[in-house]
Amino acid sequence: MLRTEQFTINIGPQHPSTHGGLHVEAVMDGEFIVDAIVHLGYVHRSVEKIAESRTYPQYVPYTSRLDYLASHLPTLGYCQAVEKMLGVAVPERAEYIRIIMAEFSRIASHLLFIGSCAIDLGATTGLIYCLRDRERIMDMFEMTSGQRLIASYMRIGGVSEDLPDTFIPAARSFIADFPEMIAEYDGLIIGNEILQARLKGVGRLNADDAIAYGVSGPNLRACGIDYDIRKAEPYGIYDRFDFTVPLAENGDSWDRLLVRMEEMQQSIHIIEQALNQLPEGEVKAKVPRIIKPAEGIEVYHRIESSKGELGYYIVADGGEKPYRLHVRAPSFINLMVLPMISKGGKLQDIIANIATLDPVLGESDR
Amino acid sequence: MEHFFLNIAHSLIVWLMGLGLSSKGADLVLLIVQWICIVAIVTINVIVLIWLERKVAGFMQQRLGPNRLGPAGMFQTIADAIKLLTKEDIIPSAADRIIFRTAPIFFIIIAVMLYVVLPMGDGMQIVDLNVGVFYFISVASLSTICLLMAGWGSNNKWSLLGAMRSVAQMISYEIPLAFSLLGVIMIAGSLSLSDIVAAQNNIWFIILQPVAFITFFIAATAELNRGPFDMPEAEQELTAGAYTEYTGMRWALFFLAEYTNLVAVSALASTMFLGGWHGPWLPSWIWIIIKTYLVMLIFMWMKWTFPRIRMDHLMSFSWKVLIPVTLANILVTGAGIQFLAGMGW
Amino acid sequence: MKGQGLLKGLYITLKRAVGKDITIQYPEQMPYLQDRFRGCLHFDYTKCIVCGLCTKACPNNVLSYESRQVEGSKKKELVSYTIDLQYCLFCNLCVEACPTNTLYFTHDFELSRYQRDQIKIVYEIPKEEPSAVKVDLKGDAPEPDETKKEKQLAAMTAALQKNPQKTVRKMVENDEDAEILAGILLEDEQKLSRMAALMIADREKAKKVAVAFVNKEKKDRLKGGGAEDESK
Amino acid sequence: MSLNDAVFFLLAVITAGSALGVITSRNIVYSALLLVVTFLGVAGLYFQMNAGFIGLVQILIYGGAISVLIIFAIMLVMDVEPHRTNPPSPRLPRRLGGIYLSILLVITMGAAIWFTHWPLAVGTTGADEMAVLADLMLGKYVVAFEIAAVLLLVAIVGAIILAKGADDK
C-alpha cells in the first residue's frame, strides 16, 4: 500500500452550510474523514452570564434568542422553570396557548430543518418551499406576539396577551393545508433517490453511543430509543394529549430526517386537540411585579425542545436576579457526536451529518 | 429569411472581391468575421442565459426572479457584468500567478472553439469537418486541464479538491458521452455533423436512439458540471470549489465559459438527436435556436430540482451504469443495422 | 422503480413554475402587518406620568428619561425621554409595564439609518411652553425650503446673540466650554453667523467646529494673554 | 514560403519550444502543462498532414487524458515547494553523465533516422481516411487490435489491484 498523508480542511466558520458560526476541522485521508474536530463559540453571547444581571422577568427575551428557529420553546422552558421556583399555577387557557405555540414552533423548526437539509445537499428549491410554509407559522406568531422570529411571547405566569381573533382560523387553515405540504416535501425532497442515496446509511449513530453522549430529541429517537420528555415526564399539560412518539431504527441521517417529518404530523395532531379543548379565561396568573425566590432554591426544569432536551438550572439567592443560570442546550450536546458519526465517511457526508443533527448555533454557543 | 445569414456572407465576399481581394483572402476575412460573430453570439447568449436561469429558478421557487432593471429584469446580467468588471482583482499571495491567470482564459477559448463545427442552420457551419463529432468531444476534453490549472494555481485546499473532483468526474463521463453518440454515428454512417443532420431528414435520432439520448443527456450534464453533478462548484461542500479564490472578471470568465459550454452541448444535443436545423415553416437557424433553448431549459429544470449527487455515487454511476448501458446500446444498434441491412433496407 | 422520485420532483417544480408566485414586491407593495406587529417604539409624552416603570422593566437599558420636580408639588414632570433603539430587544416588556399606554409600538419597521447616533430617539419637552413640544427626531427632519431656512437662521442668530451660553451648551461637553464658545461667538460677528448656519444645516459639523474653536481658545489662553490678539 | 509552410514552422516552433520548456522548467507543474502544449502542437502537425482523426485522437488521449494523469501524479506525490521540484543536479559527475547520455541519444536517434529508408507516402490521405482506418483496424489488423485491447484491460485490472492493495497475507 502507498503511504498517504492526511490533511486538514477547515469547514467554517465561514462556509455556506454550517448553519451559523460552526467550525469543523476535518482531518482527511483523501476523500475520507479520519477525524472531525468541532470548534464552537463563534456565536457566544454569554447568555448565561447575562441572566445574573437581569431580573427574572427581564430575562425572558434573552431565552427567545437561544433557539431562534423555534423561539417559543426555550421561552416556555424558562418560564416554566421560574414558575416551578415560585409555585405559580398557570391559567388553563394560557397552558393551552403555550402548547399550541410550542408545537407550532416545533413545526417551524422542523420545516427549516428539512429545507436546510435539502439545500445542504444541493436542492435549493426544497428550501424555498419549506420556507414558504414556515412563513404561515411566522405570520401566526406575528398575530399573537407581534414578532415573527424572536417572539418572547410567554411570560412568567402565562403568556403576554390573549390570542387574537384571527389566530384560530389561521391555525385551522394551516392544519387543513398541512397534508398537502407534506405531500409536496415527500415528492420533491424525501422521495428523491439522489437525496436518499446521500442520506441512507450515512452518519450512523448507534443507540448505546447516543445514550452515552447524552444525545436527545429526534436524533435520539432516530436511533430507536423511545424517549420523549413530553411522554416521559410530562410538563405543562402534555399528559392530556394523545400523540405517539415517532421512532426509527438505524440512527442514520435518513432516519433523522424521517423522524422529524413524522414528528411534524404529531405536532399538528397535538395542536388540533389543543384548539378543540381551548377553554376561555385568563391568560396570565397573578405574579408579583418583583420576583424574589427564596434563597437557596434551585430548580432544574427540562422540556422537549425541537432539538432535544432543553433544561434550565436556576439557583436563587433571594434577590431579584438569579444567582446562577445554566442552560442544558440540546444542540451543543448533539453536536458532540459529529466527530464520531462522521469518521470514515466522505467529505460530502459531513455536510449531511451537520444538516441532519440540526444544531442551532445560538443555542449551542449560548 | 432562410438564407438571411448566408446572403450576408455571400455579399460580403462579393464586396471584398470587388475591392480586389483574392478569393482566399476574402475567405480569410469571412473566417475572421465568423469568429467575431461566434464571440458575439456567445456573449449575448450568456447574458440571456444567466437571466433565463435566474428567471427559471425564480419561477420554480415561486418567486419572480430579477425584475428591476429593464423589461422583466433583462438588464440585470449587464449590471452584474459591470459590477464584476469593476471589482477588485485579487490574486492570493501564495497562488501560482501564471497558472492562476491563464486558467480562465484557456477555459473560455476552449469553450468558444467548440462552435466551429456546429451547424447553426442549413449550410451555416464554419468548418464542416469530416470528424466533427470527434472534434467536439476531444476539444471539450481539454477543459479538464483548465479546471485543474485553476484548482492548482489557487493554492487552496477547497480549490484543489474541487478541481480534482471535477477532473475525475469529467474524465469518467467523457466515455459514456462518446459512447452514447456512437449509436447515432453508426446509423448516420458519418462523423460529420452536417451528414448527421442530413440523415435526420425523415426521422429524428431521438426516436431511433432513445437510450442513447438519455445517457447522452446525463453524461452531458456531468460534463457541463451542472445540475445534480455540479462537483467543481459544489457550493454547500466546497464553498465554490475550483473557483473559490477567483474574483471579478476572472471568475466571470469561468461563468461565461460554463454557459458557453452549455449552449454548445445543447446545440450538439439538438443536432445529434433532435434533427438539427430541420423543421417546417420557420427558417433553419430559428429551429436550431428553438431546439437548443429547449434542451437548455431542461438542463435548468434539472438543476433547480435535484440535490447534488455524492462523489462516489457519481463515479460508480458512470462506470457501473452508464458505460455498460451505452455499450449495450452500441451492440444493439450494430445488430439492428446489420439485421435491417440483411432485410434489404 | 428507480427514477420515479426524480420524475415526481421534476413534476412538482414544473407545476410550481407555472403556478402563482408567492412573493411581494417590497418597496412598492408593503407587507401586511398584523395588529400587534412590533416595529418602532414610540413615546406619547402627554400621557407620561414619570413613574419609571418602563425603565425598570427594560432588560437592556434602552429607555432613559430626565425629570424634575414640579415647583410646589410632589409631582414630577418630564424634561426629556430617550429611546436608544440600537439596544432594543423589541420584547414588549416596557409596553406591558406602562400603566398609561405612553409607550407603544408602531408598524414602522424601516429603522435603518445612515449614522449610528441617528438611531437614538430623543423626545424633548421645552420648559416654557409645554404645549409646543419639539420632537427632535434626529436625521428624520425633512429638508426645509429656502424661506423656512432663512427664518430658522434668523431665529438661531438671534438666539445666539441673546443667550449664547445656553444655545451652544449642547454643542460642547461642559458649561465651561460653552462659556468660552459663547465668548468667542459674541466677539466675532462673522463666526456667529457661520455657527448659526452650521447649527441649522449640519449639527455634527457644527459640533466639530465648536470643539475646534474651544480647543484653540483654551490653547491660546494657556500660552498667555498676549496670544489672544494674534489669534484674531 | 507558402501559407502552409508558415503554419508548419509556427507549429514546429511551438512544439519544439514547449518540449524544450518541459525539460528546462524549474517547476515540475509547468513542465507538465508545457507537455500539454507539446501534445497540442503535435496534434496541429497531424492536422497539417490532413490526418484530422489522428490529430483529434492525440488531443483527446494525450492532451485530455494522459496529461491529466501526469499532472495528477505530480500533484499527489509532490512533497516540496513547486518551484524547487526540478533543480539541476549540483554535482559535476552527474551533469557529465547527463550530457554523455543525451549525446548518445542524439547520435543513436540521428543514426537511426539517417540510415532508415523512409518510403514516401503512396497516395494521399483523402476525405475517407476514417473508413480506411476502420477497415485496417477491424479487418487486416484485427488480431493485433484485439490483443492490444486485452493487454490494456489487463493493465487496468493490475493497476486497480495495485491501488486498492491485494489482500496482504
mmCIF file of N, CA and C in Angstrom, chain B residues 184-270:
data_model
loop_
_atom_site.group_PDB
_atom_site.id
_atom_site.type_symbol
_atom_site.label_atom_id
_atom_site.label_comp_id
_atom_site.label_asym_id
_atom_site.label_seq_id
_atom_site.Cartn_x
_atom_site.Cartn_y
_atom_site.Cartn_z
ATOM 1 N N VAL B 184 -25.649 6.960 -32.805
ATOM 2 C CA VAL B 184 -26.089 7.892 -33.846
ATOM 3 C C VAL B 184 -25.129 7.857 -35.020
ATOM 4 N N ILE B 185 -23.827 7.869 -34.681
ATOM 5 C CA ILE B 185 -22.812 7.882 -35.739
ATOM 6 C C ILE B 185 -22.929 6.625 -36.598
ATOM 7 N N MET B 186 -23.191 5.492 -35.935
ATOM 8 C CA MET B 186 -23.305 4.240 -36.692
ATOM 9 C C MET B 186 -24.485 4.299 -37.658
ATOM 10 N N ILE B 187 -25.590 4.859 -37.213
ATOM 11 C CA ILE B 187 -26.758 4.918 -38.098
ATOM 12 C C ILE B 187 -26.506 5.906 -39.232
ATOM 13 N N ALA B 188 -25.948 7.068 -38.866
ATOM 14 C CA ALA B 188 -25.705 8.077 -39.901
ATOM 15 C C ALA B 188 -24.561 7.670 -40.812
ATOM 16 N N GLY B 189 -23.640 6.854 -40.277
ATOM 17 C CA GLY B 189 -22.521 6.412 -41.079
ATOM 18 C C GLY B 189 -21.500 7.496 -41.326
ATOM 19 N N SER B 190 -21.469 8.493 -40.459
ATOM 20 C CA SER B 190 -20.505 9.567 -40.667
ATOM 21 C C SER B 190 -20.237 10.269 -39.344
ATOM 22 N N LEU B 191 -19.019 10.828 -39.257
ATOM 23 C CA LEU B 191 -18.694 11.625 -38.082
ATOM 24 C C LEU B 191 -18.941 13.103 -38.336
ATOM 25 N N SER B 192 -19.334 13.409 -39.545
ATOM 26 C CA SER B 192 -19.538 14.816 -39.876
ATOM 27 C C SER B 192 -20.913 15.259 -39.405
ATOM 28 N N LEU B 193 -20.957 16.406 -38.748
ATOM 29 C CA LEU B 193 -22.227 16.857 -38.175
ATOM 30 C C LEU B 193 -23.241 17.202 -39.256
ATOM 31 N N SER B 194 -22.750 17.708 -40.396
ATOM 32 C CA SER B 194 -23.722 18.057 -41.439
ATOM 33 C C SER B 194 -24.347 16.786 -42.018
ATOM 34 N N ASP B 195 -23.547 15.717 -42.134
ATOM 35 C CA ASP B 195 -24.113 14.447 -42.613
ATOM 36 C C ASP B 195 -25.141 13.921 -41.619
ATOM 37 N N ILE B 196 -24.823 14.074 -40.331
ATOM 38 C CA ILE B 196 -25.751 13.559 -39.312
ATOM 39 C C ILE B 196 -27.074 14.321 -39.371
ATOM 40 N N VAL B 197 -26.990 15.620 -39.572
ATOM 41 C CA VAL B 197 -28.230 16.401 -39.698
ATOM 42 C C VAL B 197 -28.993 15.950 -40.944
ATOM 43 N N ALA B 198 -28.256 15.757 -42.033
ATOM 44 C CA ALA B 198 -28.908 15.341 -43.266
ATOM 45 C C ALA B 198 -29.591 13.985 -43.091
ATOM 46 N N ALA B 199 -28.969 13.101 -42.288
ATOM 47 C CA ALA B 199 -29.546 11.768 -42.091
ATOM 48 C C ALA B 199 -30.850 11.832 -41.306
ATOM 49 N N GLN B 200 -31.091 12.975 -40.636
ATOM 50 C CA GLN B 200 -32.321 13.072 -39.831
ATOM 51 C C GLN B 200 -33.440 13.766 -40.583
ATOM 52 N N ASN B 201 -33.322 13.767 -41.904
ATOM 53 C CA ASN B 201 -34.332 14.441 -42.709
ATOM 54 C C ASN B 201 -35.714 13.841 -42.477
ATOM 55 N N ASN B 202 -35.754 12.536 -42.346
ATOM 56 C CA ASN B 202 -37.047 11.877 -42.216
ATOM 57 C C ASN B 202 -37.425 11.599 -40.769
ATOM 58 N N ILE B 203 -36.455 11.145 -40.027
ATOM 59 C CA ILE B 203 -36.783 10.765 -38.643
ATOM 60 C C ILE B 203 -35.667 11.220 -37.718
ATOM 61 N N TRP B 204 -36.051 11.793 -36.577
ATOM 62 C CA TRP B 204 -35.058 12.259 -35.624
ATOM 63 C C TRP B 204 -34.427 11.072 -34.926
ATOM 64 N N PHE B 205 -33.162 11.236 -34.564
ATOM 65 C CA PHE B 205 -32.454 10.119 -33.927
ATOM 66 C C PHE B 205 -32.901 9.894 -32.493
ATOM 67 N N ILE B 206 -33.632 10.854 -31.931
ATOM 68 C CA ILE B 206 -34.114 10.607 -30.561
ATOM 69 C C ILE B 206 -35.117 9.462 -30.564
ATOM 70 N N ILE B 207 -35.782 9.262 -31.692
ATOM 71 C CA ILE B 207 -36.750 8.163 -31.779
ATOM 72 C C ILE B 207 -36.027 6.846 -32.019
ATOM 73 N N LEU B 208 -34.983 6.898 -32.853
ATOM 74 C CA LEU B 208 -34.243 5.663 -33.118
ATOM 75 C C LEU B 208 -33.331 5.302 -31.946
ATOM 76 N N GLN B 209 -32.864 6.325 -31.246
ATOM 77 C CA GLN B 209 -31.861 6.071 -30.204
ATOM 78 C C GLN B 209 -32.289 6.708 -28.870
ATOM 79 N N PRO B 210 -33.420 6.310 -28.327
ATOM 80 C CA PRO B 210 -33.871 6.976 -27.091
ATOM 81 C C PRO B 210 -32.918 6.748 -25.926
ATOM 82 N N VAL B 211 -32.391 5.516 -25.819
ATOM 83 C CA VAL B 211 -31.471 5.215 -24.715
ATOM 84 C C VAL B 211 -30.219 6.067 -24.838
ATOM 85 N N ALA B 212 -29.726 6.179 -26.068
ATOM 86 C CA ALA B 212 -28.529 6.987 -26.288
ATOM 87 C C ALA B 212 -28.781 8.424 -25.895
ATOM 88 N N PHE B 213 -29.981 8.928 -26.197
ATOM 89 C CA PHE B 213 -30.275 10.314 -25.850
ATOM 90 C C PHE B 213 -30.244 10.512 -24.341
ATOM 91 N N ILE B 214 -30.860 9.588 -23.614
ATOM 92 C CA ILE B 214 -30.902 9.745 -22.149
ATOM 93 C C ILE B 214 -29.497 9.668 -21.566
ATOM 94 N N THR B 215 -28.726 8.684 -22.017
ATOM 95 C CA THR B 215 -27.371 8.571 -21.473
ATOM 96 C C THR B 215 -26.544 9.781 -21.863
ATOM 97 N N PHE B 216 -26.735 10.249 -23.111
ATOM 98 C CA PHE B 216 -26.004 11.448 -23.536
ATOM 99 C C PHE B 216 -26.363 12.629 -22.651
ATOM 100 N N PHE B 217 -27.646 12.741 -22.363
ATOM 101 C CA PHE B 217 -28.102 13.875 -21.570
ATOM 102 C C PHE B 217 -27.478 13.847 -20.173
ATOM 103 N N ILE B 218 -27.479 12.666 -19.570
ATOM 104 C CA ILE B 218 -26.906 12.566 -18.221
ATOM 105 C C ILE B 218 -25.417 12.860 -18.251
ATOM 106 N N ALA B 219 -24.728 12.233 -19.228
ATOM 107 C CA ALA B 219 -23.282 12.438 -19.306
ATOM 108 C C ALA B 219 -22.961 13.894 -19.612
ATOM 109 N N ALA B 220 -23.797 14.520 -20.440
ATOM 110 C CA ALA B 220 -23.549 15.921 -20.780
ATOM 111 C C ALA B 220 -23.730 16.801 -19.555
ATOM 112 N N THR B 221 -24.725 16.494 -18.731
ATOM 113 C CA THR B 221 -24.907 17.265 -17.501
ATOM 114 C C THR B 221 -23.649 17.195 -16.648
ATOM 115 N N ALA B 222 -23.075 15.999 -16.580
ATOM 116 C CA ALA B 222 -21.855 15.849 -15.794
ATOM 117 C C ALA B 222 -20.695 16.575 -16.455
ATOM 118 N N GLU B 223 -20.623 16.504 -17.774
ATOM 119 C CA GLU B 223 -19.544 17.194 -18.477
ATOM 120 C C GLU B 223 -19.633 18.701 -18.281
ATOM 121 N N LEU B 224 -20.854 19.189 -18.223
ATOM 122 C CA LEU B 224 -21.055 20.624 -18.067
ATOM 123 C C LEU B 224 -20.936 21.063 -16.618
ATOM 124 N N ASN B 225 -20.750 20.142 -15.718
ATOM 125 C CA ASN B 225 -20.703 20.434 -14.281
ATOM 126 C C ASN B 225 -21.970 21.141 -13.835
ATOM 127 N N ARG B 226 -23.070 20.632 -14.265
ATOM 128 C CA ARG B 226 -24.327 21.296 -13.922
ATOM 129 C C ARG B 226 -25.223 20.394 -13.101
ATOM 130 N N GLY B 227 -26.333 21.000 -12.715
ATOM 131 C CA GLY B 227 -27.435 20.257 -12.130
ATOM 132 C C GLY B 227 -26.982 19.390 -10.982
ATOM 133 N N PRO B 228 -27.422 18.164 -10.940
ATOM 134 C CA PRO B 228 -27.044 17.341 -9.792
ATOM 135 C C PRO B 228 -25.565 16.943 -9.799
ATOM 136 N N PHE B 229 -24.826 17.324 -10.824
ATOM 137 C CA PHE B 229 -23.419 16.914 -10.906
ATOM 138 C C PHE B 229 -22.465 18.091 -10.782
ATOM 139 N N ASP B 230 -22.864 19.155 -10.095
ATOM 140 C CA ASP B 230 -22.004 20.336 -10.100
ATOM 141 C C ASP B 230 -20.877 20.218 -9.077
ATOM 142 N N MET B 231 -20.022 19.238 -9.311
ATOM 143 C CA MET B 231 -18.932 18.965 -8.364
ATOM 144 C C MET B 231 -17.899 20.084 -8.250
ATOM 145 N N PRO B 232 -17.449 20.689 -9.345
ATOM 146 C CA PRO B 232 -16.377 21.676 -9.156
ATOM 147 C C PRO B 232 -16.837 22.876 -8.356
ATOM 148 N N GLU B 233 -18.101 23.197 -8.432
ATOM 149 C CA GLU B 233 -18.546 24.328 -7.637
ATOM 150 C C GLU B 233 -19.050 23.855 -6.277
ATOM 151 N N ALA B 234 -19.991 22.938 -6.277
ATOM 152 C CA ALA B 234 -20.452 22.283 -5.041
ATOM 153 C C ALA B 234 -20.515 23.208 -3.848
ATOM 154 N N GLU B 235 -21.293 24.259 -4.001
ATOM 155 C CA GLU B 235 -21.289 25.344 -3.031
ATOM 156 C C GLU B 235 -21.388 24.877 -1.584
ATOM 157 N N GLN B 236 -22.290 23.926 -1.331
ATOM 158 C CA GLN B 236 -22.535 23.580 0.063
ATOM 159 C C GLN B 236 -21.378 22.818 0.684
ATOM 160 N N GLU B 237 -20.547 22.184 -0.142
ATOM 161 C CA GLU B 237 -19.445 21.428 0.437
ATOM 162 C C GLU B 237 -18.118 22.146 0.267
ATOM 163 N N LEU B 238 -17.862 22.600 -0.945
ATOM 164 C CA LEU B 238 -16.530 23.123 -1.240
ATOM 165 C C LEU B 238 -16.536 24.633 -1.373
ATOM 166 N N THR B 239 -17.425 25.286 -0.703
ATOM 167 C CA THR B 239 -17.625 26.743 -0.820
ATOM 168 C C THR B 239 -17.809 27.161 -2.274
ATOM 169 N N ALA B 240 -16.754 27.197 -3.077
ATOM 170 C CA ALA B 240 -17.004 27.404 -4.502
ATOM 171 C C ALA B 240 -16.080 26.534 -5.334
ATOM 172 N N GLY B 241 -15.586 25.465 -4.736
ATOM 173 C CA GLY B 241 -14.774 24.521 -5.477
ATOM 174 C C GLY B 241 -13.579 25.178 -6.138
ATOM 175 N N ALA B 242 -13.381 24.854 -7.396
ATOM 176 C CA ALA B 242 -12.196 25.342 -8.102
ATOM 177 C C ALA B 242 -12.190 26.845 -8.242
ATOM 178 N N TYR B 243 -13.335 27.468 -8.097
ATOM 179 C CA TYR B 243 -13.392 28.911 -8.331
ATOM 180 C C TYR B 243 -13.304 29.719 -7.037
ATOM 181 N N THR B 244 -13.004 29.047 -5.926
ATOM 182 C CA THR B 244 -13.070 29.719 -4.633
ATOM 183 C C THR B 244 -12.276 31.020 -4.590
ATOM 184 N N GLU B 245 -11.062 30.993 -5.130
ATOM 185 C CA GLU B 245 -10.189 32.153 -4.974
ATOM 186 C C GLU B 245 -10.373 33.186 -6.077
ATOM 187 N N TYR B 246 -11.226 32.921 -7.028
ATOM 188 C CA TYR B 246 -11.338 33.850 -8.149
ATOM 189 C C TYR B 246 -12.312 34.977 -7.834
ATOM 190 N N THR B 247 -11.969 36.156 -8.316
ATOM 191 C CA THR B 247 -12.847 37.300 -8.097
ATOM 192 C C THR B 247 -13.063 38.023 -9.414
ATOM 193 N N GLY B 248 -14.006 38.894 -9.403
ATOM 194 C CA GLY B 248 -14.211 39.828 -10.506
ATOM 195 C C GLY B 248 -14.315 39.159 -11.850
ATOM 196 N N MET B 249 -13.600 39.712 -12.804
ATOM 197 C CA MET B 249 -13.770 39.266 -14.181
ATOM 198 C C MET B 249 -13.189 37.893 -14.410
ATOM 199 N N ARG B 250 -12.157 37.517 -13.653
ATOM 200 C CA ARG B 250 -11.617 36.169 -13.832
ATOM 201 C C ARG B 250 -12.678 35.134 -13.500
ATOM 202 N N TRP B 251 -13.363 35.385 -12.407
ATOM 203 C CA TRP B 251 -14.436 34.478 -12.022
ATOM 204 C C TRP B 251 -15.530 34.508 -13.084
ATOM 205 N N ALA B 252 -15.816 35.711 -13.575
ATOM 206 C CA ALA B 252 -16.869 35.841 -14.578
ATOM 207 C C ALA B 252 -16.514 35.073 -15.841
ATOM 208 N N LEU B 253 -15.214 35.002 -16.153
ATOM 209 C CA LEU B 253 -14.817 34.242 -17.337
ATOM 210 C C LEU B 253 -15.182 32.775 -17.181
ATOM 211 N N PHE B 254 -14.970 32.237 -15.987
ATOM 212 C CA PHE B 254 -15.371 30.848 -15.749
ATOM 213 C C PHE B 254 -16.872 30.687 -15.952
ATOM 214 N N PHE B 255 -17.568 31.636 -15.418
ATOM 215 C CA PHE B 255 -19.023 31.598 -15.519
ATOM 216 C C PHE B 255 -19.446 31.633 -16.979
ATOM 217 N N LEU B 256 -18.810 32.570 -17.692
ATOM 218 C CA LEU B 256 -19.076 32.743 -19.121
ATOM 219 C C LEU B 256 -18.797 31.437 -19.862
ATOM 220 N N ALA B 257 -17.651 30.825 -19.539
ATOM 221 C CA ALA B 257 -17.269 29.603 -20.240
ATOM 222 C C ALA B 257 -18.248 28.485 -19.935
ATOM 223 N N GLU B 258 -18.722 28.429 -18.692
ATOM 224 C CA GLU B 258 -19.658 27.355 -18.362
ATOM 225 C C GLU B 258 -20.937 27.490 -19.170
ATOM 226 N N TYR B 259 -21.408 28.721 -19.295
ATOM 227 C CA TYR B 259 -22.633 28.905 -20.073
ATOM 228 C C TYR B 259 -22.376 28.707 -21.556
ATOM 229 N N THR B 260 -21.181 29.095 -21.997
ATOM 230 C CA THR B 260 -20.830 28.850 -23.397
ATOM 231 C C THR B 260 -20.847 27.359 -23.689
ATOM 232 N N ASN B 261 -20.259 26.601 -22.766
ATOM 233 C CA ASN B 261 -20.290 25.148 -22.910
ATOM 234 C C ASN B 261 -21.714 24.639 -22.927
ATOM 235 N N LEU B 262 -22.536 25.222 -22.087
ATOM 236 C CA LEU B 262 -23.934 24.776 -22.004
ATOM 237 C C LEU B 262 -24.612 24.956 -23.356
ATOM 238 N N VAL B 263 -24.417 26.112 -23.957
ATOM 239 C CA VAL B 263 -25.036 26.356 -25.257
ATOM 240 C C VAL B 263 -24.491 25.361 -26.278
ATOM 241 N N ALA B 264 -23.171 25.169 -26.257
ATOM 242 C CA ALA B 264 -22.566 24.287 -27.255
ATOM 243 C C ALA B 264 -23.095 22.872 -27.115
ATOM 244 N N VAL B 265 -23.126 22.379 -25.892
ATOM 245 C CA VAL B 265 -23.573 20.993 -25.702
ATOM 246 C C VAL B 265 -25.057 20.859 -26.033
ATOM 247 N N SER B 266 -25.847 21.869 -25.673
ATOM 248 C CA SER B 266 -27.268 21.810 -26.022
ATOM 249 C C SER B 266 -27.442 21.822 -27.536
ATOM 250 N N ALA B 267 -26.628 22.639 -28.215
ATOM 251 C CA ALA B 267 -26.714 22.671 -29.676
ATOM 252 C C ALA B 267 -26.305 21.320 -30.254
ATOM 253 N N LEU B 268 -25.282 20.713 -29.637
ATOM 254 C CA LEU B 268 -24.871 19.379 -30.109
ATOM 255 C C LEU B 268 -25.987 18.378 -29.909
ATOM 256 N N ALA B 269 -26.632 18.452 -28.740
ATOM 257 C CA ALA B 269 -27.727 17.515 -28.464
ATOM 258 C C ALA B 269 -28.833 17.673 -29.494
ATOM 259 N N SER B 270 -29.175 18.921 -29.805
ATOM 260 C CA SER B 270 -30.265 19.082 -30.777
ATOM 261 C C SER B 270 -29.803 18.695 -32.176
#
